[in-house]
Short mmCIF file of C-alpha atoms in Angstrom, two decimals:
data_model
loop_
_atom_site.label_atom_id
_atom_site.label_comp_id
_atom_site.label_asym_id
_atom_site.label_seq_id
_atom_site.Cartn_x
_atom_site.Cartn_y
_atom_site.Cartn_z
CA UNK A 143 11.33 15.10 -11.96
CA UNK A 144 11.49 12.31 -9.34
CA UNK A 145 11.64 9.10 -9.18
CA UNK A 146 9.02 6.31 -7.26
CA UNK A 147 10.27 3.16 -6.38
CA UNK A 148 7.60 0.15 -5.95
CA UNK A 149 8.94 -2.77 -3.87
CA UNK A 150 7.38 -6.04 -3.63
CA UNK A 151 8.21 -9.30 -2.34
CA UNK A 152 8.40 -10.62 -5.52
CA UNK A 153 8.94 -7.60 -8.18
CA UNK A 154 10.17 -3.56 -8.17
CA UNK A 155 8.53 -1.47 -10.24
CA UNK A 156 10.26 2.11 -10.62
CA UNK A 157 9.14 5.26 -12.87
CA UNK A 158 9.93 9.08 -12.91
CA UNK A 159 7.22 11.15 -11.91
CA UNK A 160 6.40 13.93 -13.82
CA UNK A 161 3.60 16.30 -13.87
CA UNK A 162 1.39 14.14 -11.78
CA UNK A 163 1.72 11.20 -14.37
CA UNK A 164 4.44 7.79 -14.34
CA UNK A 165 7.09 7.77 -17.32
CA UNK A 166 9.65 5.55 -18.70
CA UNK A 167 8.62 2.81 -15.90
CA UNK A 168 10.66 -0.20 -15.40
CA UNK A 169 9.50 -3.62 -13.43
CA UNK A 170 12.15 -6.47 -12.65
CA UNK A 171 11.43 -9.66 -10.80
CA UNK A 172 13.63 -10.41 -8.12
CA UNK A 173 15.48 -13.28 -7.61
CA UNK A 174 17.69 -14.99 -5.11
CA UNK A 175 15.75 -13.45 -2.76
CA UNK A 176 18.48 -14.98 0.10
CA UNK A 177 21.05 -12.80 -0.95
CA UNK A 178 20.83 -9.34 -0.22
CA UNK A 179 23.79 -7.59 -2.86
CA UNK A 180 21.89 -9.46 -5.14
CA UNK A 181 18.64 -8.03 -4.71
CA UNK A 182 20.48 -4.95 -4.28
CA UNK A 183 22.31 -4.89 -7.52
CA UNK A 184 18.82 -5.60 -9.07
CA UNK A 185 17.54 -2.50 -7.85
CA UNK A 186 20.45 -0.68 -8.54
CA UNK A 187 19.74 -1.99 -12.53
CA UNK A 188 16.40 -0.92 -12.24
CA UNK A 189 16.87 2.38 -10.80
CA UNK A 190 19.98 3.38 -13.12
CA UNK A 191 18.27 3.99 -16.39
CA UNK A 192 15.74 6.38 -14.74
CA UNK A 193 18.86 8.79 -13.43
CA UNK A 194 20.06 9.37 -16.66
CA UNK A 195 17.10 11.95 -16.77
CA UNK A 196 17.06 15.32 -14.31
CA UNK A 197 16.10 13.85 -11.09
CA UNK A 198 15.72 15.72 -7.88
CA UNK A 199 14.95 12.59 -5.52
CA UNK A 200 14.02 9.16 -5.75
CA UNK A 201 11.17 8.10 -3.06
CA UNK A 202 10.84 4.27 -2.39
CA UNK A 203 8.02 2.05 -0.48
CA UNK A 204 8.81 -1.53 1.16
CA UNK A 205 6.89 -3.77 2.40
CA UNK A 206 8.55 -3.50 6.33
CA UNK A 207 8.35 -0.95 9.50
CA UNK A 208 11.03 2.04 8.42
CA UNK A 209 13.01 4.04 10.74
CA UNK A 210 11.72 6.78 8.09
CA UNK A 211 13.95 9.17 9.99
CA UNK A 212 17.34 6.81 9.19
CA UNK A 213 15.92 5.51 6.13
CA UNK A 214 16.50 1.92 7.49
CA UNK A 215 13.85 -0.89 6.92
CA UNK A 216 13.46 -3.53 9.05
CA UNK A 217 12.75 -7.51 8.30
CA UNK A 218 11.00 -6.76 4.32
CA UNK A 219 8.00 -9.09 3.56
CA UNK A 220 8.62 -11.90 1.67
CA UNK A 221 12.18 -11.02 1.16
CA UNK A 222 14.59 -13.10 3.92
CA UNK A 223 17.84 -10.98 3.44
CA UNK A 224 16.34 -7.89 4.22
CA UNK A 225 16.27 -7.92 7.76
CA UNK A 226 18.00 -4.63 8.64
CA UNK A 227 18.95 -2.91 5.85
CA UNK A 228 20.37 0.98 5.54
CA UNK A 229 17.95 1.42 2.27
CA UNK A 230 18.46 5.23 1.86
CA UNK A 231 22.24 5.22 2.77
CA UNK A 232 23.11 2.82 0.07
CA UNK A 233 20.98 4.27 -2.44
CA UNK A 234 22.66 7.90 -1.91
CA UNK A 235 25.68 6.45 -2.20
CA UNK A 236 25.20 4.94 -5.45
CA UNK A 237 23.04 7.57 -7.22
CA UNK A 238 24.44 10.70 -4.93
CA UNK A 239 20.40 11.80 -5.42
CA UNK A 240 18.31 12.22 -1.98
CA UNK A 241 16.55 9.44 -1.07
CA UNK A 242 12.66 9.23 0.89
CA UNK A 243 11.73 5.50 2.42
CA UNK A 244 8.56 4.39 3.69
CA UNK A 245 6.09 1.91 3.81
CA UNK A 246 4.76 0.62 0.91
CA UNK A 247 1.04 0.99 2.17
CA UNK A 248 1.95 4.86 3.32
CA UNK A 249 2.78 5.54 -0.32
CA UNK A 250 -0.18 3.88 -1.42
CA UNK A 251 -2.03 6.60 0.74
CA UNK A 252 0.31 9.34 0.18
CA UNK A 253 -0.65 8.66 -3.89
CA UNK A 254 -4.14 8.75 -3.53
CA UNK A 255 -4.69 11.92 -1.97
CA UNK A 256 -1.86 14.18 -3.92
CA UNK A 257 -2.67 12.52 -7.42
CA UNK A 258 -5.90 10.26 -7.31
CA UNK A 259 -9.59 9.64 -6.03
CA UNK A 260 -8.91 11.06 -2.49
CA UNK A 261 -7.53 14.22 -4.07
CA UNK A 262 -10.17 16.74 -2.35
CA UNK A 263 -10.12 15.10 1.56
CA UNK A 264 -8.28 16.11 4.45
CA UNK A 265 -8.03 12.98 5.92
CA UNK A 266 -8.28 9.43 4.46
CA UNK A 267 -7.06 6.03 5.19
CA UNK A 268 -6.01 4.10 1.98
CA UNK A 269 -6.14 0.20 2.59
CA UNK A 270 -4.39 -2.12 0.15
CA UNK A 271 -5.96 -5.74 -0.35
CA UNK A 272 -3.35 -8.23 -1.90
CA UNK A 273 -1.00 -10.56 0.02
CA UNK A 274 -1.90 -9.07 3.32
CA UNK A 275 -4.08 -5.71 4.32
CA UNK A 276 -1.82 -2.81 4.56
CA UNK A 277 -3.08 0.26 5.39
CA UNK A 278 -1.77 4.53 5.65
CA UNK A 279 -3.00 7.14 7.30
CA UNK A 280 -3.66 10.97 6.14
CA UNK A 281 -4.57 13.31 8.64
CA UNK A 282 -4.75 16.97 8.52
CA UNK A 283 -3.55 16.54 4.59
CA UNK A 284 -0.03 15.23 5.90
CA UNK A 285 0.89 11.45 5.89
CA UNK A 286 0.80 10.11 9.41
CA UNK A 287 3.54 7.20 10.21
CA UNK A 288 3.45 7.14 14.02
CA UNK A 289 6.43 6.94 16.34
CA UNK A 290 7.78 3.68 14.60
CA UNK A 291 6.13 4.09 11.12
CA UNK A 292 3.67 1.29 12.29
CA UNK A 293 0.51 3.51 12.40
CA UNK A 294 -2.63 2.27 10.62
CA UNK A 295 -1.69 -1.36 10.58
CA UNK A 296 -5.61 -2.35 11.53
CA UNK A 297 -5.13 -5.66 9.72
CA UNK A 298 -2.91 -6.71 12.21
CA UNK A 299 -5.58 -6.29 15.14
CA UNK A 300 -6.96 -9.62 16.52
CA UNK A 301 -10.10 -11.17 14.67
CA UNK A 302 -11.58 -14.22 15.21
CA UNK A 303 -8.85 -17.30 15.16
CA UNK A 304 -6.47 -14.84 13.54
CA UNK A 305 -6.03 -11.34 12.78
CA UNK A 306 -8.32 -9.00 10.30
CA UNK A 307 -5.79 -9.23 7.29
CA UNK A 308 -6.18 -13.21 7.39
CA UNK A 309 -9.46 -12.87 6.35
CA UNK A 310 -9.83 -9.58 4.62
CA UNK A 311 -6.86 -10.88 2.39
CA UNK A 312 -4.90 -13.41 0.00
CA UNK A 313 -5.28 -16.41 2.76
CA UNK A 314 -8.94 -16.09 2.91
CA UNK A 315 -8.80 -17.83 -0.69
CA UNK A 316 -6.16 -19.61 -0.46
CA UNK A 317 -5.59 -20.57 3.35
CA UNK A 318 -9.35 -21.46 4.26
CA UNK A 319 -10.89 -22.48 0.66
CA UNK A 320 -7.73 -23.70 -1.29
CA UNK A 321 -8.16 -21.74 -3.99
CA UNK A 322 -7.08 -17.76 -5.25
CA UNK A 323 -8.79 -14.77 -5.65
CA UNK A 324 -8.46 -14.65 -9.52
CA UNK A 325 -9.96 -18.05 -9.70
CA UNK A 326 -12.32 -17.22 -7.64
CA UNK A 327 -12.83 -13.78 -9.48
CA UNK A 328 -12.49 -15.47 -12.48
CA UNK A 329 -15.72 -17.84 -11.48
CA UNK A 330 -17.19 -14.79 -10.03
CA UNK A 331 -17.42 -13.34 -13.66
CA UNK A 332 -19.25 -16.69 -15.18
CA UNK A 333 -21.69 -16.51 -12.79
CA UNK A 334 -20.87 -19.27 -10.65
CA UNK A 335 -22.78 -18.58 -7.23
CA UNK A 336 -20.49 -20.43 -4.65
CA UNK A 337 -17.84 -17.60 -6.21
CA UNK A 338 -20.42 -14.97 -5.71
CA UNK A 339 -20.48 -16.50 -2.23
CA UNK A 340 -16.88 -16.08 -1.43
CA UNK A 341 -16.92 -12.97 -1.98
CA UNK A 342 -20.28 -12.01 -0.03
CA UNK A 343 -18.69 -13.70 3.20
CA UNK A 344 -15.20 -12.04 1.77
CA UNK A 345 -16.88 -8.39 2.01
CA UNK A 346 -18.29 -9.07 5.62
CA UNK A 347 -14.36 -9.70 6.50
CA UNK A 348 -13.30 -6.29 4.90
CA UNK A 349 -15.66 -4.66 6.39
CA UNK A 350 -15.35 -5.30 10.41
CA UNK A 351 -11.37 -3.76 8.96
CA UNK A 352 -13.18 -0.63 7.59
CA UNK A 353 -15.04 -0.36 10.84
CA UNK A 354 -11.84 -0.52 12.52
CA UNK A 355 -10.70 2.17 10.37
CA UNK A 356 -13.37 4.35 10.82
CA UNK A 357 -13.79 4.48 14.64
CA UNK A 358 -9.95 4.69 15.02
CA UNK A 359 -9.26 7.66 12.65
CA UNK A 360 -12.83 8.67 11.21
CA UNK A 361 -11.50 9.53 7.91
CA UNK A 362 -13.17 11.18 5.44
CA UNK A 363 -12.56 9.25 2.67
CA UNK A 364 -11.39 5.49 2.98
CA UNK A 365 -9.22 4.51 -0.56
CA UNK A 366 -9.12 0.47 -1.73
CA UNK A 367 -6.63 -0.23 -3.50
CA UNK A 368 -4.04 -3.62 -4.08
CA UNK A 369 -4.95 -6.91 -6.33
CA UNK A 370 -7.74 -7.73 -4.95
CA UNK A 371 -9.91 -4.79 -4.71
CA UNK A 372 -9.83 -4.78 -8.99
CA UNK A 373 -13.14 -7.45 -7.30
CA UNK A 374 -14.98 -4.48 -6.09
CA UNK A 375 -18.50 -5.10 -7.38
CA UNK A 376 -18.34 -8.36 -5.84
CA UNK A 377 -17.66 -7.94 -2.56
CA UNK A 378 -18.91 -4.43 -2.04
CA UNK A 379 -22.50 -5.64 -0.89
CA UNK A 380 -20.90 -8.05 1.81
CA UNK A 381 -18.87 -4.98 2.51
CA UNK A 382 -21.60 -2.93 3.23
CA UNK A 383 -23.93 -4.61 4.83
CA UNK A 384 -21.19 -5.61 7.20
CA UNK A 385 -20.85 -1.86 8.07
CA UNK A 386 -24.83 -1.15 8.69
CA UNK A 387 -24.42 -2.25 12.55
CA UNK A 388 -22.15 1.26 12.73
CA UNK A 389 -22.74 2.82 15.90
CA UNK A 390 -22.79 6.29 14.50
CA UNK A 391 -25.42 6.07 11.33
CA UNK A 392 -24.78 10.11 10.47
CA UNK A 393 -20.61 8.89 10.22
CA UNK A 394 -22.22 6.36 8.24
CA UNK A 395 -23.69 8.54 5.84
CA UNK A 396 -21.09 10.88 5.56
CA UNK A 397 -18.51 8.31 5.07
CA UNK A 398 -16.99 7.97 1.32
CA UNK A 399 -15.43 4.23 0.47
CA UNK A 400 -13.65 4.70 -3.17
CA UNK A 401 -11.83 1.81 -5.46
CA UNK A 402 -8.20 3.19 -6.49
CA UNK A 403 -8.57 3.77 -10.38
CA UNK A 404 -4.22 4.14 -10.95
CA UNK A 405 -2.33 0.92 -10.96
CA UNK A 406 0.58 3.59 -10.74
CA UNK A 407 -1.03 5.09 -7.41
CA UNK A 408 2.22 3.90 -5.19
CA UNK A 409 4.78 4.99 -7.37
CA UNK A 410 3.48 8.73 -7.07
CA UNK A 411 2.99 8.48 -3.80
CA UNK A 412 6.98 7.24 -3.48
CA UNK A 413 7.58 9.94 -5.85
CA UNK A 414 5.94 12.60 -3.28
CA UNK A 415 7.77 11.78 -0.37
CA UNK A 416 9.99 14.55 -0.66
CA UNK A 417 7.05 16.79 0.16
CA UNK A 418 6.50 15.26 3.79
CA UNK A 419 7.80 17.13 7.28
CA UNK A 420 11.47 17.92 6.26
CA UNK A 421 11.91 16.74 10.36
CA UNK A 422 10.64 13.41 9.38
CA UNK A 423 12.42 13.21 5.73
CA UNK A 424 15.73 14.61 6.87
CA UNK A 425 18.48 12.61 5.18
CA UNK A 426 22.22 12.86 4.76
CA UNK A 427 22.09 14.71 1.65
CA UNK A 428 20.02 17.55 2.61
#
């Protein structure tokens, strides 16, 4: 059994992986935030529980670039203290258990093809929608994290005023029309056709990032998952006619776009870590 680690800016979730399937899962929310034994400790409480079981490794995703070599992540979303911290190193110490870090979005990926809807494709790209547009790379059935574990980070590319994850994300709600996605999904549901609007113009956004995707790996298989894609049906038609100006129409056909279906997705792709390049994954305890 192993065990994936979640983190979030604002909660951890950790579970043991076993068979393909999450067990005994724990979530904790963090708090002070500024200090980083605190957060630490919190983690530590999380994790503890789960090791009283056999456990071969523990894999964990954070929102930062990770030396995934050192098992060091650098300057953590959303959580200040975190700006350099030895993440594997401490957790060996404290659980003696072999530890895997990596991007959260990488796990996301990493999930989807070993245990979800990506299963039977060689190479996908797995974007998640939330807070931000994060996005991992599979190629040749192996994760890909590039020299400084900053591949696939298309919502970082420039787009319009900003970047492609400013609009294909949480601040297209809330930074340009004041509101939130739930509301808006929320008003979406009732019918309410400025909602159904939002989310048109919404799916235009996501999909210049899926073209970005597509002519910078050509995946088979593109995977979206995070809070926001739960509004599939209502952005999916923005979302694809954005995509019809494609310059390669057979790519076009060929191309499979798929909604995660396992809000436990990133844990077992935390969990499978341990099955990446043992040159990338090489830690002190092994």
């Amino acid at each position: 059994m192993k065990i994936g680690v979640d983190l979030g800016g604002t909660k951890v979730k950790a579970g043991i992986e076993f068979n393909g399937e999450i067990i005994h899962q724990n979530t904790v929310f963090l708090q002070e935030k500024e200090s980083m034994s605190a957060t630490l400790e919190q983690l530590f409480d999380l994790i503890r529980p789960l090791t009283q079981h056999p456990i071969g490794s523990i894999g964990i995703g954070v929102p930062s670039v990770v030396d995934v070599e050192k098992g060091i992540v650098y300057n953590v979303a959303n959580i200040p203290s975190w700006e350099k911290v030895a993440l594997r190193d401490i957790l060996e110490e404290e659980f003696n258990i072999p530890v895997y870090v990596n991007n959260d979005a990488n796990c996301f990926s990493l999930g989807e093809h070993r245990y979800g809807v990506a299963q039977h494709y060689n190479s996908v790209v797995g974007m998640t929608i939330g807070t931000g547009l994060g996005s991992g790379i599979i190629i040749d059935n192996q994760l890909y994290n590039g020299s400084n574990c900053g591949a696939g980070e298309i919502g970082l590319l420039p787009y319009r005023e900003h970047n492609l994850e400013y609009y294909a994300g949480s601040n297209f709600f809330e930074a340009i029309h004041g509101t939130t996605a739930l509301l808006v999904s929320n008003a979406a549901l009732n019918g309410d056709k400025h909602a159904l609007r939002l989310w048109q113009e919404f799916g235009v956004h996501l999909g210049f990032a899926i073209k970005a995707a597509m002519y910078t790996y050509d995946p088979e298989a593109i995977v979206l998952g995070g809070s926001i894609a739960k509004a599939y049906s209502f952005f999916e038609a923005g979302m694809r006619e954005a995509l019809e100006d494609f310059a390669y129409p057979e790519t076009l056909k060929r191309i499979k776009i798929l909604q995660s279906q396992n809000d436990d997705i990133a844990l077992l792709g935390a969990a499978a870590l341990v099955s990446q390049d043992a040159k990338v994954t090489v830690g002190s305890l092994r």
